[in-house]
Coordinates of N, CA and C in Angstrom, one line a residue:
X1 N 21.7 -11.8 -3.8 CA 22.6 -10.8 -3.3 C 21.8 -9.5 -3.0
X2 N 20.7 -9.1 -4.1 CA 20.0 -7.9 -4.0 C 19.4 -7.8 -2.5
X3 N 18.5 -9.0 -2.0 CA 18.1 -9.4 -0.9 C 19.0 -8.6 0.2
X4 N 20.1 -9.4 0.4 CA 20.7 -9.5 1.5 C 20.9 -8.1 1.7
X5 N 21.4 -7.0 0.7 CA 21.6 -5.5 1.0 C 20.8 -4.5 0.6
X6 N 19.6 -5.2 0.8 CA 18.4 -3.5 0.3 C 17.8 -3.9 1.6
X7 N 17.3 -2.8 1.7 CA 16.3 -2.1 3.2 C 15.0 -2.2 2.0
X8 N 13.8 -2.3 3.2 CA 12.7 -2.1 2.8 C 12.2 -1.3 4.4
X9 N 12.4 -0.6 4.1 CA 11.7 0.1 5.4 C 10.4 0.3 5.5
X10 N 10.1 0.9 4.1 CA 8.6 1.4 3.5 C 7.5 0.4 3.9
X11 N 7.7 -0.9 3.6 CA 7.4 -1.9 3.9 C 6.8 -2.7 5.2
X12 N 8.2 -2.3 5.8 CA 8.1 -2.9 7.5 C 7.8 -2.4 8.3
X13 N 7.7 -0.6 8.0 CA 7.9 -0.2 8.9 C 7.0 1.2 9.1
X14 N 7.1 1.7 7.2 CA 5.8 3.0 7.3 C 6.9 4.1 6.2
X15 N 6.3 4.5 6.1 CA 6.3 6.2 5.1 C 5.6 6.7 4.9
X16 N 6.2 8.5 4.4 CA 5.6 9.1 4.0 C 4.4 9.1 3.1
X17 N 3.4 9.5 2.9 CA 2.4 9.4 1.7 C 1.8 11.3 1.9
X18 N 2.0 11.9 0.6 CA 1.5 13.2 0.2 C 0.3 12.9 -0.5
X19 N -0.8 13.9 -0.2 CA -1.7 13.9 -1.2 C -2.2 15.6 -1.2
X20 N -3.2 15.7 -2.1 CA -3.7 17.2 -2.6 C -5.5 16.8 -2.0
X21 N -5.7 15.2 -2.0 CA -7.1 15.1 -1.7 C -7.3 15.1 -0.2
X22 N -8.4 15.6 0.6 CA -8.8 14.9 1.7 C -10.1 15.0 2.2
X23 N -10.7 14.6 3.4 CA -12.4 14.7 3.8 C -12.7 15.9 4.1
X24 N -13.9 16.3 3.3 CA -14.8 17.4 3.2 C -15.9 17.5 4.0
X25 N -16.4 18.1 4.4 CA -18.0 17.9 4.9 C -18.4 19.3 4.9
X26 N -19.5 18.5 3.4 CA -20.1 20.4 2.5 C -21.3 20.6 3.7
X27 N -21.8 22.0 3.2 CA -22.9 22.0 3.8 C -24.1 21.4 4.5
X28 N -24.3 20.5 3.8 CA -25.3 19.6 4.4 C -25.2 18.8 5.5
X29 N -23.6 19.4 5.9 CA -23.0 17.8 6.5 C -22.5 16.5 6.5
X30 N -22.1 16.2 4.9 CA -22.2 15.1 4.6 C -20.5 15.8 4.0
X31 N -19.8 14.4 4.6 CA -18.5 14.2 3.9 C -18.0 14.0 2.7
X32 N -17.1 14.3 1.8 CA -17.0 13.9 0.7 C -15.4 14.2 0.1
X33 N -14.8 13.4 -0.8 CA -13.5 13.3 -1.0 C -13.2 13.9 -1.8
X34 N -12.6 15.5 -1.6 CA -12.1 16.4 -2.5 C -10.5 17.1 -2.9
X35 N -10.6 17.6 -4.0 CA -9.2 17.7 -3.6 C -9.0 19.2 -3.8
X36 N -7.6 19.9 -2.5 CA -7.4 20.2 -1.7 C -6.4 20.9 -1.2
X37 N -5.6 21.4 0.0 CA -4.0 21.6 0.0 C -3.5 20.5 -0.3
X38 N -2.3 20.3 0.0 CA -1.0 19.2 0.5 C -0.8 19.1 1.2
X39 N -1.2 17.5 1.5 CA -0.8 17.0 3.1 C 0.1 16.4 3.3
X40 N 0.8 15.9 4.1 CA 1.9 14.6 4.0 C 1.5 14.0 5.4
X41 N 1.0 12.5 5.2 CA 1.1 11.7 6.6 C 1.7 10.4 6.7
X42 N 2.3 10.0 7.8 CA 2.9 9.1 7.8 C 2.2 7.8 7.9
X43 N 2.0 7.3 7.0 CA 1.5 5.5 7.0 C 2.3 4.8 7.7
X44 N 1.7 4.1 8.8 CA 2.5 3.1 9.8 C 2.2 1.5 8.4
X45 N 2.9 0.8 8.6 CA 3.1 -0.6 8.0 C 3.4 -1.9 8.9
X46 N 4.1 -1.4 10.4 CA 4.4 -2.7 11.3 C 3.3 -3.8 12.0
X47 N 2.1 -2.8 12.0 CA 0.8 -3.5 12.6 C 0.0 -4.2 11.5
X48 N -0.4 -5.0 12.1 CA -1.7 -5.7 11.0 C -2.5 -4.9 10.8
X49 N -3.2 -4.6 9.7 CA -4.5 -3.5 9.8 C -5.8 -4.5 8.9
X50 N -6.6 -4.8 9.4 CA -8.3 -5.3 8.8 C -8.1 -4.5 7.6
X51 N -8.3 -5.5 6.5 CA -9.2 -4.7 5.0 C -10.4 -4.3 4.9
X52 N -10.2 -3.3 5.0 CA -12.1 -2.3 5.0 C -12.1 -1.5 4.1
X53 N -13.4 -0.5 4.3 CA -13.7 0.2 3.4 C -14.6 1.1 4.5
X54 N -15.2 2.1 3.7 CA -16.2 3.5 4.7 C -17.3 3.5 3.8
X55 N -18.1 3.3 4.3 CA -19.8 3.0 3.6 C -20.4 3.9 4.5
X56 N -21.2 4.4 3.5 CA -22.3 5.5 3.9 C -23.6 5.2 4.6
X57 N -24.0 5.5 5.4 CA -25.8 4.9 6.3 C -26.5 6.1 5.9
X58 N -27.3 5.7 5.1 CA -28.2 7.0 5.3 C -29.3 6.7 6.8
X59 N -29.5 6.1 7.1 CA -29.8 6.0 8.4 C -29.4 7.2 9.7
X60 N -28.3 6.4 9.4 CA -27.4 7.0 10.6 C -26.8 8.4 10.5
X61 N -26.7 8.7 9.1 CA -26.0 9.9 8.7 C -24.6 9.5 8.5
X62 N -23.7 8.5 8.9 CA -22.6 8.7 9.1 C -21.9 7.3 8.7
X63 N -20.5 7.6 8.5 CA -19.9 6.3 7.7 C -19.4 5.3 8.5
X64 N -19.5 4.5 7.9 CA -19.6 3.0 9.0 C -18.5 2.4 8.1
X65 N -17.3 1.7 8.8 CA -15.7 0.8 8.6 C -16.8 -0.5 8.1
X66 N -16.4 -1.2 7.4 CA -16.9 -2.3 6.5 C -16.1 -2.9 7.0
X67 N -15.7 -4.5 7.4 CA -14.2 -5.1 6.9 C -14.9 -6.0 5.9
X68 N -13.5 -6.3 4.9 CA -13.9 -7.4 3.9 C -13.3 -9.0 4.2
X69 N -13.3 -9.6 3.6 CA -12.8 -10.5 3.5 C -12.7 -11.1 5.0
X70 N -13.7 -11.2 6.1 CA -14.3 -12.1 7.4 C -14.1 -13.5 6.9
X71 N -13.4 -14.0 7.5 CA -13.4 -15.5 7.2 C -13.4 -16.4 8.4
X72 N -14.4 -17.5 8.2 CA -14.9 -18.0 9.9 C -13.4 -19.6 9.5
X73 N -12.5 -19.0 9.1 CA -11.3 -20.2 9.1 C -10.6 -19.6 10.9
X74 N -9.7 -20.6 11.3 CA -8.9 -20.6 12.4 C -8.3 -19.5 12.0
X75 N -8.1 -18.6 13.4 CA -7.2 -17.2 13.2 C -6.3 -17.5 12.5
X76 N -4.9 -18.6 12.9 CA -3.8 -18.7 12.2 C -4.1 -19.1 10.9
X77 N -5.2 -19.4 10.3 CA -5.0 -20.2 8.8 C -4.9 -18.9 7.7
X78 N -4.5 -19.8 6.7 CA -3.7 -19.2 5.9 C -4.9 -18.5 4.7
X79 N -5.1 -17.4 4.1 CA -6.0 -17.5 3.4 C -6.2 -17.8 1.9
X80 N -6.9 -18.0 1.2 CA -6.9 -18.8 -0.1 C -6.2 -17.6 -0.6
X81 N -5.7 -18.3 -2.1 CA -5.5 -17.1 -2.9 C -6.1 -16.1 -3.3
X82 N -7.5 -16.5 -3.6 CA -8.3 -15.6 -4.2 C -8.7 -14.2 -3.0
X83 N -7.9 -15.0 -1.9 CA -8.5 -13.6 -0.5 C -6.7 -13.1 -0.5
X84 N -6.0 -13.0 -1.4 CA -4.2 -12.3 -0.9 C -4.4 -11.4 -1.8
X85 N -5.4 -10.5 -2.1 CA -5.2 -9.2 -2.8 C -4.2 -8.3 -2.2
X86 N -3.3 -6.9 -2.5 CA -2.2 -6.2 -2.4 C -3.5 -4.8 -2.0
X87 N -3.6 -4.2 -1.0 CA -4.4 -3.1 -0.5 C -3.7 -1.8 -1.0
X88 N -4.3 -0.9 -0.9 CA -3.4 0.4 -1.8 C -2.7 1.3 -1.0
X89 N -2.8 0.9 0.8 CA -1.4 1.4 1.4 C -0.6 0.5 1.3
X90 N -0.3 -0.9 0.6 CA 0.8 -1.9 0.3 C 1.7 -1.0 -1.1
X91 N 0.7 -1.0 -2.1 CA 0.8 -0.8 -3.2 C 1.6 0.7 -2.9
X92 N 1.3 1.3 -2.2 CA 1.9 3.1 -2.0 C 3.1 2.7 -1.1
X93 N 3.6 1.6 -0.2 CA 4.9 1.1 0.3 C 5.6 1.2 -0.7
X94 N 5.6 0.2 -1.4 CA 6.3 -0.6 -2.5 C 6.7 0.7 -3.1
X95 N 5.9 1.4 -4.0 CA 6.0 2.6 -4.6 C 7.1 3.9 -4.2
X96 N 7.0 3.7 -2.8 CA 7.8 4.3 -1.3 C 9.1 3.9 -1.7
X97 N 9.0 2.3 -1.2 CA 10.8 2.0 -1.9 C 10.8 2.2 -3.1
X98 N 10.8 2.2 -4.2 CA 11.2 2.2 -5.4 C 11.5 3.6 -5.9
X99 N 10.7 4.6 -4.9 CA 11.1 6.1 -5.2 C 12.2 6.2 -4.3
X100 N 13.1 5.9 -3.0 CA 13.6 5.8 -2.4 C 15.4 5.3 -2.7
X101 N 15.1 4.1 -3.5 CA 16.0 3.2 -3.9 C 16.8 3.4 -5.4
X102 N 15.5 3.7 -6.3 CA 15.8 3.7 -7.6 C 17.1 4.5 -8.3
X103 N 16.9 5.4 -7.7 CA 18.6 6.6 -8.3 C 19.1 6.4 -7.2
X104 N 19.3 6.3 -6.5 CA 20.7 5.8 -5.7 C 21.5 4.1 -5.7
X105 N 20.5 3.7 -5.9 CA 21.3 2.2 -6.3 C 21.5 2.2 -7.7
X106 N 20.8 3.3 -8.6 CA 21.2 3.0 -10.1 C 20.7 1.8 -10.7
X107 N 19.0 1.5 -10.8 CA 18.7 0.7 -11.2 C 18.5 0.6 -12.7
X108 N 18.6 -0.3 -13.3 CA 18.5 0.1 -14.8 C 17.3 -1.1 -15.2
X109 N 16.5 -0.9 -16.2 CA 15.7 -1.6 -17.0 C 16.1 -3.0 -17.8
X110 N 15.6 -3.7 -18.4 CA 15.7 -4.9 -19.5 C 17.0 -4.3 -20.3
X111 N 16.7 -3.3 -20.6 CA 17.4 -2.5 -21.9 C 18.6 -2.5 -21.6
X112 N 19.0 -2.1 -20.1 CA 20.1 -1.9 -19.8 C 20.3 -0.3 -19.4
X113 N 19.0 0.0 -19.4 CA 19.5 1.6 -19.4 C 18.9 1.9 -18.0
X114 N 19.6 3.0 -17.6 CA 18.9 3.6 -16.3 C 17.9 4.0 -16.3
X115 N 17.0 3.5 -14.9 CA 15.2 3.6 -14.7 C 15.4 4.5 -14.2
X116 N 14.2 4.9 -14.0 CA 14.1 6.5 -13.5 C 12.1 5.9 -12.8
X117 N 12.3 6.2 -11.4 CA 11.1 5.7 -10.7 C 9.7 5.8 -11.1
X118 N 9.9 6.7 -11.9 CA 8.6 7.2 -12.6 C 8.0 6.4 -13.8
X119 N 9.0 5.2 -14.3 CA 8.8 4.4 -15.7 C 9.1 3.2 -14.9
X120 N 9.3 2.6 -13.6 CA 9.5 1.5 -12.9 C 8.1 1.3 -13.1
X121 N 7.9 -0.5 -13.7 CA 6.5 -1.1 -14.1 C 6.7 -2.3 -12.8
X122 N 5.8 -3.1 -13.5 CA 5.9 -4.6 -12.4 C 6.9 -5.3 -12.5
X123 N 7.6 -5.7 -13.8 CA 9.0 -6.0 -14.0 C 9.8 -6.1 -13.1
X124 N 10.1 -4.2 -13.3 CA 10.9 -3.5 -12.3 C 11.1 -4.0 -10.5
X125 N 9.5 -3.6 -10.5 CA 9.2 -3.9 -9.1 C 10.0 -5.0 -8.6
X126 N 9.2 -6.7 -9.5 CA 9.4 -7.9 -9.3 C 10.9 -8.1 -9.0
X127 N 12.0 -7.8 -10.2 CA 13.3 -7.8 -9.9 C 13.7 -7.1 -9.1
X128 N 13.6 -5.5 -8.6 CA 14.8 -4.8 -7.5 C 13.6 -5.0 -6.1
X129 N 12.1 -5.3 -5.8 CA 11.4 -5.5 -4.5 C 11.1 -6.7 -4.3
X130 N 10.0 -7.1 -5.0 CA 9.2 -8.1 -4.5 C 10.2 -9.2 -4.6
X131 N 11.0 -10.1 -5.1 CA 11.6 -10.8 -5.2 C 12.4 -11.1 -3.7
X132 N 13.3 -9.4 -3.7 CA 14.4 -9.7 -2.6 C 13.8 -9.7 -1.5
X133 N 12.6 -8.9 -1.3 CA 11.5 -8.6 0.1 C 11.5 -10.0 0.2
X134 N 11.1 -11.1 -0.7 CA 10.2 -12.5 -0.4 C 11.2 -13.5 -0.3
X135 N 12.5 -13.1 -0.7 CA 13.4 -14.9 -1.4 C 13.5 -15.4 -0.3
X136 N 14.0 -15.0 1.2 CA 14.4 -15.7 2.4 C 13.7 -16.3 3.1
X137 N 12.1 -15.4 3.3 CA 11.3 -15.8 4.1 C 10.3 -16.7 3.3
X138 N 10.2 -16.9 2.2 CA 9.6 -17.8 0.8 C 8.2 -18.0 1.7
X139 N 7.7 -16.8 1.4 CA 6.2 -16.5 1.5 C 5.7 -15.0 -0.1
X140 N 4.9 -15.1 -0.6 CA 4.2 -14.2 -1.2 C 4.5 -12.8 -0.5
X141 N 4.7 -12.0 -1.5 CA 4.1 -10.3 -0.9 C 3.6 -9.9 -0.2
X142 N 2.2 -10.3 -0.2 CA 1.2 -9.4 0.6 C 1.0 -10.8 2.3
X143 N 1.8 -11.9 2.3 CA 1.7 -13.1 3.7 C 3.4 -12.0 4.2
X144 N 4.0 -11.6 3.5 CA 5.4 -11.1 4.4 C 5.1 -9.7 4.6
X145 N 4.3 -9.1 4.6 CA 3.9 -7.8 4.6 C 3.3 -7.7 6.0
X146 N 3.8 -7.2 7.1 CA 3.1 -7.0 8.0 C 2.0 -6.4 8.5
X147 N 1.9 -5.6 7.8 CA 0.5 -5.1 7.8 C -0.8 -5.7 7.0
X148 N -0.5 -7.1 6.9 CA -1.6 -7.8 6.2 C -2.2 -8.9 7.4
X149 N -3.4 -8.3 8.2 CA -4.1 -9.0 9.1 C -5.1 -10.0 8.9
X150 N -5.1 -10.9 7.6 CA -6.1 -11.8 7.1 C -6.3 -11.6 6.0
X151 N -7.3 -12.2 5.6 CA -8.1 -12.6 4.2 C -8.0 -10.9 3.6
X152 N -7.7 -10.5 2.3 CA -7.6 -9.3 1.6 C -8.2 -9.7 0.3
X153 N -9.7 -9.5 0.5 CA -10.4 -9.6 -1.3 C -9.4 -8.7 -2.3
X154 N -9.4 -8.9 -3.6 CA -9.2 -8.3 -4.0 C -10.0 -7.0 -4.5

């Protein structure tokens, strides 16, 4: 039932994400991750996006996109388990709905008592997200997540 009438927008489609941290580049030139004012940008979610990371050259001076998890399987194949890790703009989706959904649908805990988004654990998640996001299309989290473009080490 949950399925059929919850939105996952966060998910499919993108949200907000605030932070206080962002890229610096002290004196020397060299970048670095400080924190900061308050930003807010919008995370897109509809596109596939490569799992990477930013590695440093001292060579070059400058940071170089890593992808992880290259896998010389057929583009369509599916990837093992051990490569369906959850990336941390998945993980900040999910987070997205659950701050979004939680007091207004009046979710309550095991206990029976009203959650409050801030004490929503994996439980939580599993019963009011992951579950309803997956029941229809009976794929995993991070295979119905559109922004998952292949193999995701953990």
């Amino acid at each position: 039932q949950m399925a059929d009438t919850s939105t996952f927008e966060e998910m499919d489609e993108g949200y907000h994400h605030t932070t206080k941290y962002s890229w610096i580049r002290d004196y020397y030139g060299h970048w670095r991750y400080e924190l900061g004012e308050e930003t807010t940008e919008y995370v897109k979610m509809d596109q596939p996006r490569s799992c990477s990371y930013q590695k440093w050259n001292d060579i070059t001076k400058k940071y170089e996109t890593v992808a992880l998890g290259n896998s010389s399987s057929p583009k369509n194949a599916k990837p093992g388990v051990e490569l369906r890790g959850i990336t941390l703009r998945q993980l900040r989706a999910i987070m997205a709905n659950i701050k979004r959904r939680c007091a207004t649908e009046i979710w309550v805990d095991y206990k029976g008592e009203k959650l409050d988004p801030k004490r929503a654990n994996l439980y939580d998640a599993d019963h009011y997200v992951i579950r309803p996001y997956t029941v229809h299309h009976r794929k995993s989290l991070v295979a119905r997540l559109p922004s998952t473009a292949g193999p995701q080490p953990p």
